Amino acid sequence: MRLLKIIPDNTNIGFVRVRHIAFAITALLTVAALVLTVVRGLNLGVDFVGGVSIEEKFTTAPPLDEVRALVNGLGLGEAALQQLGGPNTITIRLPPPESSDPAAVDAMVEKVKAALAAKFPGASFSNYSTVSGKVSGELVQNGILAVLLAIIGIAIFSWFRYEWQFGVSTAVAIIHDVLMTIGFFALTQLVFDLNIVAAVLTIIGYSINDKMVIDDRIRENMRKFRKMGMRELIDLSVNETLPRTVMTSLTIMLALASLLIWGGHVLRGFASAMMLGIVVGTYSSVYVSSSLLITLGLKPGFREAKADASNAERVAPRDLP
């Protein structure tokens, strides 16, 4: 059977040559993501803001203003509405009831169900979820703490495994990936809930795996080709791992596309975040973290290069076939 090769062997693409352009694009996108997040904010799900989220299906697309006015008129607090997976399904988010009695939530849900069924014949209740304000605050803190600890831990691991430049470049690339994902949710106003936090942590895991493969190859090549310049050596390393990087990204994207199309609205946010994370993670691995090693002053005098003098002394990238 013939092997499928999307990226041919022995590519010789000059990634480092365009690193200043890549750095400028990365900086602009990062600033844009931060501005979007500050100005527009995130559409936080009930996991983070607390309250009751009711999902209702209608036979035809209902006028949102009428639904909002109807629910607000029930005296349960100000309702926030959002369409899910199409115009016929709506999520109605309400503040938590004043009473801590679980029966109060059931009464609230039943009141909304009855009002909607009377106003919109054929409307059917799907499900509801509820989170208290105290729990939501703890979830916010724990979610942020989980992401920060993941970034710090990975940076420290890269530092000890390689050199401090690898730790810094990896942390910068991962922060970039996380900010791009958050900026995407600020732009699209998709619901940002605990599923998305799980997606962000998964993106970090994918991104660090991709970067470790390239960093390992850079270290191996520093041992082999001690007289080669860093630019040529990084280009060589990225080109050698490029087929693996592209093939891995494409296969994951195929699986995520299936989730996006057939997974329903519950998985839509998670699949969207993961797909974006794969794209920006691959970009940052190829164009940002590796090239940043040069800016940070990594030189062939790498500590392990001194320990093991092996093989040939190639001083330039391989020739094109």
PDB file of C-alpha atoms in Angstrom:
ATOM      1  CA  MET A   1       0.000   0.000   0.000  1.00  0.00           C
ATOM      2  CA  ARG A   2       1.314   3.414  -0.906  1.00  0.00           C
ATOM      3  CA  LEU A   3       1.957   5.692   2.055  1.00  0.00           C
ATOM      4  CA  LEU A   4       0.062   8.969   2.199  1.00  0.00           C
ATOM      5  CA  LYS A   5       2.475  11.909   2.318  1.00  0.00           C
ATOM      6  CA  ILE A   6       0.996  15.365   2.603  1.00  0.00           C
ATOM      7  CA  ILE A   7       4.353  16.968   3.303  1.00  0.00           C
ATOM      8  CA  PRO A   8       7.240  15.585   1.219  1.00  0.00           C
ATOM      9  CA  ASP A   9      10.475  14.487   2.865  1.00  0.00           C
ATOM     10  CA  ASN A  10      13.503  16.749   2.833  1.00  0.00           C
ATOM     11  CA  THR A  11      11.661  20.062   2.816  1.00  0.00           C
ATOM     12  CA  ASN A  12      13.878  23.093   3.260  1.00  0.00           C
ATOM     13  CA  ILE A  13      11.543  25.933   4.222  1.00  0.00           C
ATOM     14  CA  GLY A  14      13.130  29.016   5.766  1.00  0.00           C
ATOM     15  CA  PHE A  15      10.901  29.494   8.816  1.00  0.00           C
ATOM     16  CA  VAL A  16      13.441  31.574  10.728  1.00  0.00           C
ATOM     17  CA  ARG A  17      13.804  34.015   7.827  1.00  0.00           C
ATOM     18  CA  VAL A  18      10.291  35.378   8.430  1.00  0.00           C
ATOM     19  CA  ARG A  19      10.443  35.303  12.204  1.00  0.00           C
ATOM     20  CA  HIS A  20      10.196  39.091  12.609  1.00  0.00           C
ATOM     21  CA  ILE A  21       7.003  39.124  10.532  1.00  0.00           C
ATOM     22  CA  ALA A  22       5.671  36.199  12.577  1.00  0.00           C
ATOM     23  CA  PHE A  23       6.539  37.994  15.826  1.00  0.00           C
ATOM     24  CA  ALA A  24       4.729  41.150  14.626  1.00  0.00           C
ATOM     25  CA  ILE A  25       1.618  39.167  13.618  1.00  0.00           C
ATOM     26  CA  THR A  26       1.691  37.305  16.926  1.00  0.00           C
ATOM     27  CA  ALA A  27       1.970  40.542  18.914  1.00  0.00           C
ATOM     28  CA  LEU A  28      -0.886  42.175  16.967  1.00  0.00           C
ATOM     29  CA  LEU A  29      -3.177  39.160  17.391  1.00  0.00           C
ATOM     30  CA  THR A  30      -2.352  38.952  21.098  1.00  0.00           C
ATOM     31  CA  VAL A  31      -3.156  42.628  21.654  1.00  0.00           C
ATOM     32  CA  ALA A  32      -6.353  42.265  19.609  1.00  0.00           C
ATOM     33  CA  ALA A  33      -7.406  39.268  21.724  1.00  0.00           C
ATOM     34  CA  LEU A  34      -6.763  41.182  24.948  1.00  0.00           C
ATOM     35  CA  VAL A  35      -8.684  44.235  23.725  1.00  0.00           C
ATOM     36  CA  LEU A  36     -11.602  42.089  22.597  1.00  0.00           C
ATOM     37  CA  THR A  37     -11.702  40.306  25.936  1.00  0.00           C
ATOM     38  CA  VAL A  38     -11.647  43.566  27.896  1.00  0.00           C
ATOM     39  CA  VAL A  39     -14.094  45.482  25.670  1.00  0.00           C
ATOM     40  CA  ARG A  40     -16.627  42.777  24.796  1.00  0.00           C
ATOM     41  CA  GLY A  41     -16.029  40.400  27.671  1.00  0.00           C
ATOM     42  CA  LEU A  42     -16.831  36.718  27.698  1.00  0.00           C
ATOM     43  CA  ASN A  43     -20.277  35.210  27.549  1.00  0.00           C
ATOM     44  CA  LEU A  44     -19.756  33.276  30.762  1.00  0.00           C
ATOM     45  CA  GLY A  45     -21.898  30.212  31.229  1.00  0.00           C
ATOM     46  CA  VAL A  46     -23.907  29.391  34.290  1.00  0.00           C
ATOM     47  CA  ASP A  47     -20.871  27.466  35.605  1.00  0.00           C
ATOM     48  CA  PHE A  48     -19.087  30.776  36.250  1.00  0.00           C
ATOM     49  CA  VAL A  49     -21.806  33.332  36.927  1.00  0.00           C
ATOM     50  CA  GLY A  50     -24.206  31.139  38.834  1.00  0.00           C
ATOM     51  CA  GLY A  51     -27.934  30.907  38.250  1.00  0.00           C
ATOM     52  CA  VAL A  52     -30.364  28.682  36.416  1.00  0.00           C
ATOM     53  CA  SER A  53     -30.033  27.808  32.724  1.00  0.00           C
ATOM     54  CA  ILE A  54     -33.185  26.495  31.019  1.00  0.00           C
ATOM     55  CA  GLU A  55     -33.147  25.030  27.524  1.00  0.00           C
ATOM     56  CA  GLU A  56     -36.371  25.275  25.530  1.00  0.00           C
ATOM     57  CA  LYS A  57     -37.185  24.044  22.030  1.00  0.00           C
ATOM     58  CA  PHE A  58     -39.789  25.747  19.841  1.00  0.00           C
ATOM     59  CA  THR A  59     -41.566  24.488  16.741  1.00  0.00           C
ATOM     60  CA  THR A  60     -40.548  27.636  14.849  1.00  0.00           C
ATOM     61  CA  ALA A  61     -38.039  30.373  15.576  1.00  0.00           C
ATOM     62  CA  PRO A  62     -39.657  32.529  18.302  1.00  0.00           C
ATOM     63  CA  PRO A  63     -39.201  36.318  18.513  1.00  0.00           C
ATOM     64  CA  LEU A  64     -36.540  36.731  21.171  1.00  0.00           C
ATOM     65  CA  ASP A  65     -37.962  40.034  22.399  1.00  0.00           C
ATOM     66  CA  GLU A  66     -41.312  38.426  23.140  1.00  0.00           C
ATOM     67  CA  VAL A  67     -39.676  35.489  24.942  1.00  0.00           C
ATOM     68  CA  ARG A  68     -37.521  37.840  27.002  1.00  0.00           C
ATOM     69  CA  ALA A  69     -40.462  40.089  27.900  1.00  0.00           C
ATOM     70  CA  LEU A  70     -42.545  37.071  28.880  1.00  0.00           C
ATOM     71  CA  VAL A  71     -39.865  35.604  31.178  1.00  0.00           C
ATOM     72  CA  ASN A  72     -38.961  38.984  32.688  1.00  0.00           C
ATOM     73  CA  GLY A  73     -42.636  39.493  33.478  1.00  0.00           C
ATOM     74  CA  LEU A  74     -42.618  36.399  35.705  1.00  0.00           C
ATOM     75  CA  GLY A  75     -40.681  38.257  38.394  1.00  0.00           C
ATOM     76  CA  LEU A  76     -37.786  35.793  38.450  1.00  0.00           C
ATOM     77  CA  GLY A  77     -35.107  38.310  37.595  1.00  0.00           C
ATOM     78  CA  GLU A  78     -33.666  39.575  34.311  1.00  0.00           C
ATOM     79  CA  ALA A  79     -33.367  36.827  31.720  1.00  0.00           C
ATOM     80  CA  ALA A  80     -30.482  36.421  29.262  1.00  0.00           C
ATOM     81  CA  LEU A  81     -31.361  34.542  26.072  1.00  0.00           C
ATOM     82  CA  GLN A  82     -29.137  32.774  23.574  1.00  0.00           C
ATOM     83  CA  GLN A  83     -29.863  30.587  20.563  1.00  0.00           C
ATOM     84  CA  LEU A  84     -28.283  27.162  20.574  1.00  0.00           C
ATOM     85  CA  GLY A  85     -27.576  25.121  17.457  1.00  0.00           C
ATOM     86  CA  GLY A  86     -30.286  26.963  15.509  1.00  0.00           C
ATOM     87  CA  PRO A  87     -33.063  29.533  15.881  1.00  0.00           C
ATOM     88  CA  ASN A  88     -35.556  27.040  17.338  1.00  0.00           C
ATOM     89  CA  THR A  89     -33.630  26.211  20.516  1.00  0.00           C
ATOM     90  CA  ILE A  90     -33.060  28.882  23.156  1.00  0.00           C
ATOM     91  CA  THR A  91     -31.225  28.897  26.445  1.00  0.00           C
ATOM     92  CA  ILE A  92     -32.783  31.134  29.079  1.00  0.00           C
ATOM     93  CA  ARG A  93     -30.411  32.105  31.882  1.00  0.00           C
ATOM     94  CA  LEU A  94     -31.878  33.424  35.124  1.00  0.00           C
ATOM     95  CA  PRO A  95     -30.297  34.502  38.412  1.00  0.00           C
ATOM     96  CA  PRO A  96     -30.477  31.919  41.219  1.00  0.00           C
ATOM     97  CA  PRO A  97     -33.594  32.039  43.417  1.00  0.00           C
ATOM     98  CA  GLU A  98     -33.267  33.844  46.736  1.00  0.00           C
ATOM     99  CA  SER A  99     -34.188  30.704  48.651  1.00  0.00           C
ATOM    100  CA  SER A 100     -31.546  27.982  48.970  1.00  0.00           C
ATOM    101  CA  ASP A 101     -34.286  25.351  48.972  1.00  0.00           C
ATOM    102  CA  PRO A 102     -33.831  23.023  45.944  1.00  0.00           C
ATOM    103  CA  ALA A 103     -37.585  23.118  45.496  1.00  0.00           C
ATOM    104  CA  ALA A 104     -37.321  26.840  44.684  1.00  0.00           C
ATOM    105  CA  VAL A 105     -35.335  26.030  41.523  1.00  0.00           C
ATOM    106  CA  ASP A 106     -37.912  23.447  40.450  1.00  0.00           C
ATOM    107  CA  ALA A 107     -40.684  25.964  41.025  1.00  0.00           C
ATOM    108  CA  MET A 108     -38.809  28.546  38.933  1.00  0.00           C
ATOM    109  CA  VAL A 109     -38.330  26.105  36.078  1.00  0.00           C
ATOM    110  CA  GLU A 110     -41.956  24.986  36.155  1.00  0.00           C
ATOM    111  CA  LYS A 111     -43.123  28.608  36.082  1.00  0.00           C
ATOM    112  CA  VAL A 112     -41.051  29.344  32.984  1.00  0.00           C
ATOM    113  CA  LYS A 113     -42.136  26.109  31.289  1.00  0.00           C
ATOM    114  CA  ALA A 114     -45.798  26.817  31.857  1.00  0.00           C
ATOM    115  CA  ALA A 115     -45.568  30.415  30.649  1.00  0.00           C
ATOM    116  CA  LEU A 116     -43.717  29.460  27.479  1.00  0.00           C
ATOM    117  CA  ALA A 117     -46.057  26.543  26.711  1.00  0.00           C
ATOM    118  CA  ALA A 118     -49.065  28.830  27.042  1.00  0.00           C
ATOM    119  CA  LYS A 119     -47.578  31.597  24.883  1.00  0.00           C
ATOM    120  CA  PHE A 120     -45.886  29.387  22.300  1.00  0.00           C
ATOM    121  CA  PRO A 121     -47.899  26.175  21.708  1.00  0.00           C
ATOM    122  CA  GLY A 122     -45.633  23.248  20.893  1.00  0.00           C
ATOM    123  CA  ALA A 123     -42.654  24.605  22.870  1.00  0.00           C
ATOM    124  CA  SER A 124     -40.972  21.777  24.754  1.00  0.00           C
ATOM    125  CA  PHE A 125     -38.655  21.834  27.743  1.00  0.00           C
ATOM    126  CA  SER A 126     -35.279  20.077  27.233  1.00  0.00           C
ATOM    127  CA  ASN A 127     -33.285  20.381  30.436  1.00  0.00           C
ATOM    128  CA  TYR A 128     -31.947  22.813  32.981  1.00  0.00           C
ATOM    129  CA  SER A 129     -28.801  23.268  35.071  1.00  0.00           C
ATOM    130  CA  THR A 130     -28.084  25.350  38.133  1.00  0.00           C
ATOM    131  CA  VAL A 131     -24.986  26.574  39.964  1.00  0.00           C
ATOM    132  CA  SER A 132     -24.868  28.702  43.105  1.00  0.00           C
ATOM    133  CA  GLY A 133     -22.972  31.977  43.190  1.00  0.00           C
ATOM    134  CA  LYS A 134     -20.465  30.620  45.729  1.00  0.00           C
ATOM    135  CA  VAL A 135     -19.705  27.545  43.641  1.00  0.00           C
ATOM    136  CA  SER A 136     -19.354  29.628  40.469  1.00  0.00           C
ATOM    137  CA  GLY A 137     -16.815  31.900  42.191  1.00  0.00           C
ATOM    138  CA  GLU A 138     -14.773  28.882  43.241  1.00  0.00           C
ATOM    139  CA  LEU A 139     -14.963  27.500  39.712  1.00  0.00           C
ATOM    140  CA  VAL A 140     -13.602  30.761  38.284  1.00  0.00           C
ATOM    141  CA  GLN A 141     -10.661  30.726  40.699  1.00  0.00           C
ATOM    142  CA  ASN A 142      -9.937  27.043  40.164  1.00  0.00           C
ATOM    143  CA  GLY A 143     -10.188  27.365  36.374  1.00  0.00           C
ATOM    144  CA  ILE A 144      -7.721  30.277  36.254  1.00  0.00           C
ATOM    145  CA  LEU A 145      -5.428  28.527  38.739  1.00  0.00           C
ATOM    146  CA  ALA A 146      -5.446  25.315  36.674  1.00  0.00           C
ATOM    147  CA  VAL A 147      -4.404  27.152  33.508  1.00  0.00           C
ATOM    148  CA  LEU A 148      -1.684  29.193  35.272  1.00  0.00           C
ATOM    149  CA  LEU A 149      -0.227  26.144  37.032  1.00  0.00           C
ATOM    150  CA  ALA A 150      -0.185  24.224  33.761  1.00  0.00           C
ATOM    151  CA  ILE A 151       1.776  27.004  32.025  1.00  0.00           C
ATOM    152  CA  ILE A 152       4.221  27.466  34.911  1.00  0.00           C
ATOM    153  CA  GLY A 153       4.792  23.732  35.332  1.00  0.00           C
ATOM    154  CA  ILE A 154       5.450  23.208  31.645  1.00  0.00           C
ATOM    155  CA  ALA A 155       7.851  26.166  31.508  1.00  0.00           C
ATOM    156  CA  ILE A 156       9.823  24.826  34.500  1.00  0.00           C
ATOM    157  CA  PHE A 157       9.949  21.365  32.947  1.00  0.00           C
ATOM    158  CA  SER A 158      11.298  22.786  29.671  1.00  0.00           C
ATOM    159  CA  TRP A 159      13.861  24.817  31.596  1.00  0.00           C
ATOM    160  CA  PHE A 160      15.260  21.784  33.419  1.00  0.00           C
ATOM    161  CA  ARG A 161      14.999  19.449  30.442  1.00  0.00           C
ATOM    162  CA  TYR A 162      16.735  21.820  28.021  1.00  0.00           C
ATOM    163  CA  GLU A 163      17.866  25.382  28.787  1.00  0.00           C
ATOM    164  CA  TRP A 164      16.100  28.415  30.207  1.00  0.00           C
ATOM    165  CA  GLN A 165      15.516  29.744  26.685  1.00  0.00           C
ATOM    166  CA  PHE A 166      13.329  26.729  25.925  1.00  0.00           C
ATOM    167  CA  GLY A 167      11.276  27.354  29.063  1.00  0.00           C
ATOM    168  CA  VAL A 168      10.670  31.006  28.195  1.00  0.00           C
ATOM    169  CA  SER A 169       9.839  30.340  24.532  1.00  0.00           C
ATOM    170  CA  THR A 170       7.448  27.545  25.480  1.00  0.00           C
ATOM    171  CA  ALA A 171       5.668  29.709  28.065  1.00  0.00           C
ATOM    172  CA  VAL A 172       5.326  32.573  25.554  1.00  0.00           C
ATOM    173  CA  ALA A 173       3.900  30.261  22.908  1.00  0.00           C
ATOM    174  CA  ILE A 174       1.407  28.655  25.303  1.00  0.00           C
ATOM    175  CA  ILE A 175       0.243  32.032  26.642  1.00  0.00           C
ATOM    176  CA  HIS A 176      -0.261  33.089  23.023  1.00  0.00           C
ATOM    177  CA  ASP A 177      -2.355  29.969  22.340  1.00  0.00           C
ATOM    178  CA  VAL A 178      -4.511  30.525  25.429  1.00  0.00           C
ATOM    179  CA  LEU A 179      -5.075  34.226  24.690  1.00  0.00           C
ATOM    180  CA  MET A 180      -6.031  33.453  21.093  1.00  0.00           C
ATOM    181  CA  THR A 181      -8.642  30.993  22.327  1.00  0.00           C
ATOM    182  CA  ILE A 182     -10.059  33.432  24.873  1.00  0.00           C
ATOM    183  CA  GLY A 183     -10.085  36.213  22.257  1.00  0.00           C
ATOM    184  CA  PHE A 184     -12.005  33.934  19.890  1.00  0.00           C
ATOM    185  CA  PHE A 185     -14.712  33.430  22.497  1.00  0.00           C
ATOM    186  CA  ALA A 186     -14.855  37.164  23.191  1.00  0.00           C
ATOM    187  CA  LEU A 187     -15.303  37.768  19.451  1.00  0.00           C
ATOM    188  CA  THR A 188     -17.936  35.097  18.815  1.00  0.00           C
ATOM    189  CA  GLN A 189     -19.669  35.364  22.209  1.00  0.00           C
ATOM    190  CA  LEU A 190     -19.976  31.587  22.350  1.00  0.00           C
ATOM    191  CA  VAL A 191     -20.692  30.413  25.883  1.00  0.00           C
ATOM    192  CA  PHE A 192     -17.505  30.130  27.944  1.00  0.00           C
ATOM    193  CA  ASP A 193     -18.063  27.397  30.515  1.00  0.00           C
ATOM    194  CA  LEU A 194     -16.158  24.572  32.202  1.00  0.00           C
ATOM    195  CA  ASN A 195     -16.101  22.603  28.940  1.00  0.00           C
ATOM    196  CA  ILE A 196     -14.066  25.415  27.400  1.00  0.00           C
ATOM    197  CA  VAL A 197     -11.643  25.405  30.340  1.00  0.00           C
ATOM    198  CA  ALA A 198     -11.171  21.691  29.676  1.00  0.00           C
ATOM    199  CA  ALA A 199     -10.615  22.527  26.002  1.00  0.00           C
ATOM    200  CA  VAL A 200      -7.989  25.168  26.917  1.00  0.00           C
ATOM    201  CA  LEU A 201      -6.111  22.669  29.101  1.00  0.00           C
ATOM    202  CA  THR A 202      -6.288  20.120  26.274  1.00  0.00           C
ATOM    203  CA  ILE A 203      -4.923  22.735  23.866  1.00  0.00           C
ATOM    204  CA  ILE A 204      -2.037  23.377  26.244  1.00  0.00           C
ATOM    205  CA  GLY A 205      -1.327  19.644  26.322  1.00  0.00           C
ATOM    206  CA  TYR A 206      -1.404  19.358  22.538  1.00  0.00           C
ATOM    207  CA  SER A 207       0.688  22.495  22.064  1.00  0.00           C
ATOM    208  CA  ILE A 208       3.382  21.427  24.541  1.00  0.00           C
ATOM    209  CA  ASN A 209       3.592  17.978  22.947  1.00  0.00           C
ATOM    210  CA  ASP A 210       4.171  19.573  19.556  1.00  0.00           C
ATOM    211  CA  LYS A 211       6.818  21.921  20.942  1.00  0.00           C
ATOM    212  CA  MET A 212       8.621  19.130  22.803  1.00  0.00           C
ATOM    213  CA  VAL A 213       9.005  17.156  19.597  1.00  0.00           C
ATOM    214  CA  ILE A 214      10.625  20.143  17.884  1.00  0.00           C
ATOM    215  CA  ASP A 215      12.742  21.038  20.935  1.00  0.00           C
ATOM    216  CA  ASP A 216      14.002  17.463  21.178  1.00  0.00           C
ATOM    217  CA  ARG A 217      15.017  17.557  17.528  1.00  0.00           C
ATOM    218  CA  ILE A 218      16.771  20.905  18.036  1.00  0.00           C
ATOM    219  CA  ARG A 219      18.729  19.411  20.944  1.00  0.00           C
ATOM    220  CA  GLU A 220      19.662  16.331  18.930  1.00  0.00           C
ATOM    221  CA  ASN A 221      20.815  18.450  16.018  1.00  0.00           C
ATOM    222  CA  MET A 222      22.845  20.674  18.344  1.00  0.00           C
ATOM    223  CA  ARG A 223      24.740  17.558  19.377  1.00  0.00           C
ATOM    224  CA  LYS A 224      25.250  16.408  15.809  1.00  0.00           C
ATOM    225  CA  PHE A 225      26.010  19.657  14.054  1.00  0.00           C
ATOM    226  CA  ARG A 226      27.934  21.755  16.519  1.00  0.00           C
ATOM    227  CA  LYS A 227      29.333  24.063  13.868  1.00  0.00           C
ATOM    228  CA  MET A 228      26.024  24.821  12.227  1.00  0.00           C
ATOM    229  CA  GLY A 229      24.536  28.258  12.842  1.00  0.00           C
ATOM    230  CA  MET A 230      21.412  28.438  14.999  1.00  0.00           C
ATOM    231  CA  ARG A 231      19.230  29.751  12.183  1.00  0.00           C
ATOM    232  CA  GLU A 232      20.125  26.885   9.888  1.00  0.00           C
ATOM    233  CA  LEU A 233      19.877  24.385  12.716  1.00  0.00           C
ATOM    234  CA  ILE A 234      16.376  25.486  13.774  1.00  0.00           C
ATOM    235  CA  ASP A 235      15.174  25.501  10.171  1.00  0.00           C
ATOM    236  CA  LEU A 236      16.570  21.999   9.754  1.00  0.00           C
ATOM    237  CA  SER A 237      14.884  20.771  12.953  1.00  0.00           C
ATOM    238  CA  VAL A 238      11.476  22.263  12.112  1.00  0.00           C
ATOM    239  CA  ASN A 239      11.640  20.878   8.575  1.00  0.00           C
ATOM    240  CA  GLU A 240      12.537  17.418   9.845  1.00  0.00           C
ATOM    241  CA  THR A 241       9.518  17.360  12.168  1.00  0.00           C
ATOM    242  CA  LEU A 242       7.148  19.148   9.776  1.00  0.00           C
ATOM    243  CA  PRO A 243       5.517  16.006   8.271  1.00  0.00           C
ATOM    244  CA  ARG A 244       4.729  14.694  11.757  1.00  0.00           C
ATOM    245  CA  THR A 245       3.392  18.082  12.885  1.00  0.00           C
ATOM    246  CA  VAL A 246       1.117  18.561   9.872  1.00  0.00           C
ATOM    247  CA  MET A 247      -0.158  14.975   9.807  1.00  0.00           C
ATOM    248  CA  THR A 248      -0.953  15.014  13.539  1.00  0.00           C
ATOM    249  CA  SER A 249      -2.764  18.340  13.260  1.00  0.00           C
ATOM    250  CA  LEU A 250      -4.821  17.238  10.255  1.00  0.00           C
ATOM    251  CA  THR A 251      -5.940  13.953  11.808  1.00  0.00           C
ATOM    252  CA  ILE A 252      -7.029  15.728  14.994  1.00  0.00           C
ATOM    253  CA  MET A 253      -8.844  18.344  12.940  1.00  0.00           C
ATOM    254  CA  LEU A 254     -10.789  15.619  11.134  1.00  0.00           C
ATOM    255  CA  ALA A 255     -11.975  14.189  14.451  1.00  0.00           C
ATOM    256  CA  LEU A 256     -12.882  17.654  15.750  1.00  0.00           C
ATOM    257  CA  ALA A 257     -14.743  18.504  12.528  1.00  0.00           C
ATOM    258  CA  SER A 258     -16.906  15.435  13.112  1.00  0.00           C
ATOM    259  CA  LEU A 259     -17.661  16.630  16.626  1.00  0.00           C
ATOM    260  CA  LEU A 260     -18.458  20.114  15.346  1.00  0.00           C
ATOM    261  CA  ILE A 261     -20.861  18.858  12.664  1.00  0.00           C
ATOM    262  CA  TRP A 262     -22.540  15.940  14.402  1.00  0.00           C
ATOM    263  CA  GLY A 263     -21.796  16.501  18.077  1.00  0.00           C
ATOM    264  CA  GLY A 264     -24.698  18.854  18.652  1.00  0.00           C
ATOM    265  CA  HIS A 265     -24.680  22.261  20.282  1.00  0.00           C
ATOM    266  CA  VAL A 266     -23.443  20.860  23.608  1.00  0.00           C
ATOM    267  CA  LEU A 267     -20.058  20.041  22.070  1.00  0.00           C
ATOM    268  CA  ARG A 268     -19.943  22.930  19.594  1.00  0.00           C
ATOM    269  CA  GLY A 269     -18.028  25.297  21.863  1.00  0.00           C
ATOM    270  CA  PHE A 270     -15.544  22.612  22.895  1.00  0.00           C
ATOM    271  CA  ALA A 271     -14.921  21.512  19.296  1.00  0.00           C
ATOM    272  CA  SER A 272     -14.574  25.136  18.103  1.00  0.00           C
ATOM    273  CA  ALA A 273     -12.060  25.929  20.840  1.00  0.00           C
ATOM    274  CA  MET A 274     -10.061  22.797  20.088  1.00  0.00           C
ATOM    275  CA  MET A 275      -9.963  23.456  16.333  1.00  0.00           C
ATOM    276  CA  LEU A 276      -8.753  27.003  16.870  1.00  0.00           C
ATOM    277  CA  GLY A 277      -6.240  25.764  19.441  1.00  0.00           C
ATOM    278  CA  ILE A 278      -4.801  23.210  17.006  1.00  0.00           C
ATOM    279  CA  VAL A 279      -4.291  25.920  14.364  1.00  0.00           C
ATOM    280  CA  VAL A 280      -2.683  28.495  16.674  1.00  0.00           C
ATOM    281  CA  GLY A 281      -0.703  25.788  18.507  1.00  0.00           C
ATOM    282  CA  THR A 282       0.794  24.519  15.268  1.00  0.00           C
ATOM    283  CA  TYR A 283       1.542  28.074  14.157  1.00  0.00           C
ATOM    284  CA  SER A 284       3.219  29.001  17.439  1.00  0.00           C
ATOM    285  CA  SER A 285       5.272  25.783  17.436  1.00  0.00           C
ATOM    286  CA  VAL A 286       6.586  26.344  13.930  1.00  0.00           C
ATOM    287  CA  TYR A 287       6.941  30.122  13.761  1.00  0.00           C
ATOM    288  CA  VAL A 288       7.117  31.477  17.314  1.00  0.00           C
ATOM    289  CA  SER A 289       8.677  29.247  19.963  1.00  0.00           C
ATOM    290  CA  SER A 290      11.505  27.861  17.808  1.00  0.00           C
ATOM    291  CA  SER A 291      12.530  31.191  16.291  1.00  0.00           C
ATOM    292  CA  LEU A 292      12.285  32.862  19.690  1.00  0.00           C
ATOM    293  CA  LEU A 293      15.248  30.744  20.823  1.00  0.00           C
ATOM    294  CA  ILE A 294      17.488  32.853  18.594  1.00  0.00           C
ATOM    295  CA  THR A 295      16.109  36.122  19.976  1.00  0.00           C
ATOM    296  CA  LEU A 296      16.712  34.798  23.500  1.00  0.00           C
ATOM    297  CA  GLY A 297      20.347  34.140  22.668  1.00  0.00           C
ATOM    298  CA  LEU A 298      20.517  30.343  22.528  1.00  0.00           C
ATOM    299  CA  LYS A 299      23.837  29.406  21.009  1.00  0.00           C
ATOM    300  CA  PRO A 300      25.471  26.163  19.929  1.00  0.00           C
ATOM    301  CA  GLY A 301      27.400  26.126  23.213  1.00  0.00           C
ATOM    302  CA  PHE A 302      24.528  24.118  24.647  1.00  0.00           C
ATOM    303  CA  ARG A 303      25.546  22.169  27.756  1.00  0.00           C
ATOM    304  CA  GLU A 304      24.742  18.792  26.272  1.00  0.00           C
ATOM    305  CA  ALA A 305      26.526  19.634  23.065  1.00  0.00           C
ATOM    306  CA  LYS A 306      29.714  19.789  25.093  1.00  0.00           C
ATOM    307  CA  ALA A 307      29.118  16.381  26.565  1.00  0.00           C
ATOM    308  CA  ASP A 308      28.672  14.376  23.436  1.00  0.00           C
ATOM    309  CA  ALA A 309      30.662  14.911  20.301  1.00  0.00           C
ATOM    310  CA  SER A 310      29.296  12.520  17.757  1.00  0.00           C
ATOM    311  CA  ASN A 311      29.059  11.942  14.070  1.00  0.00           C
ATOM    312  CA  ALA A 312      29.378  14.416  11.286  1.00  0.00           C
ATOM    313  CA  GLU A 313      29.902  18.133  11.402  1.00  0.00           C
ATOM    314  CA  ARG A 314      27.366  19.401   8.932  1.00  0.00           C
ATOM    315  CA  VAL A 315      27.468  23.189   8.758  1.00  0.00           C
ATOM    316  CA  ALA A 316      24.480  23.911   6.508  1.00  0.00           C
ATOM    317  CA  PRO A 317      21.007  22.555   5.905  1.00  0.00           C
ATOM    318  CA  ARG A 318      20.643  19.663   3.538  1.00  0.00           C
ATOM    319  CA  ASP A 319      20.312  20.402  -0.142  1.00  0.00           C
ATOM    320  CA  LEU A 320      17.015  20.357  -1.849  1.00  0.00           C
ATOM    321  CA  PRO A 321      16.408  17.159  -3.833  1.00  0.00           C
TER     322      PRO A 321
END
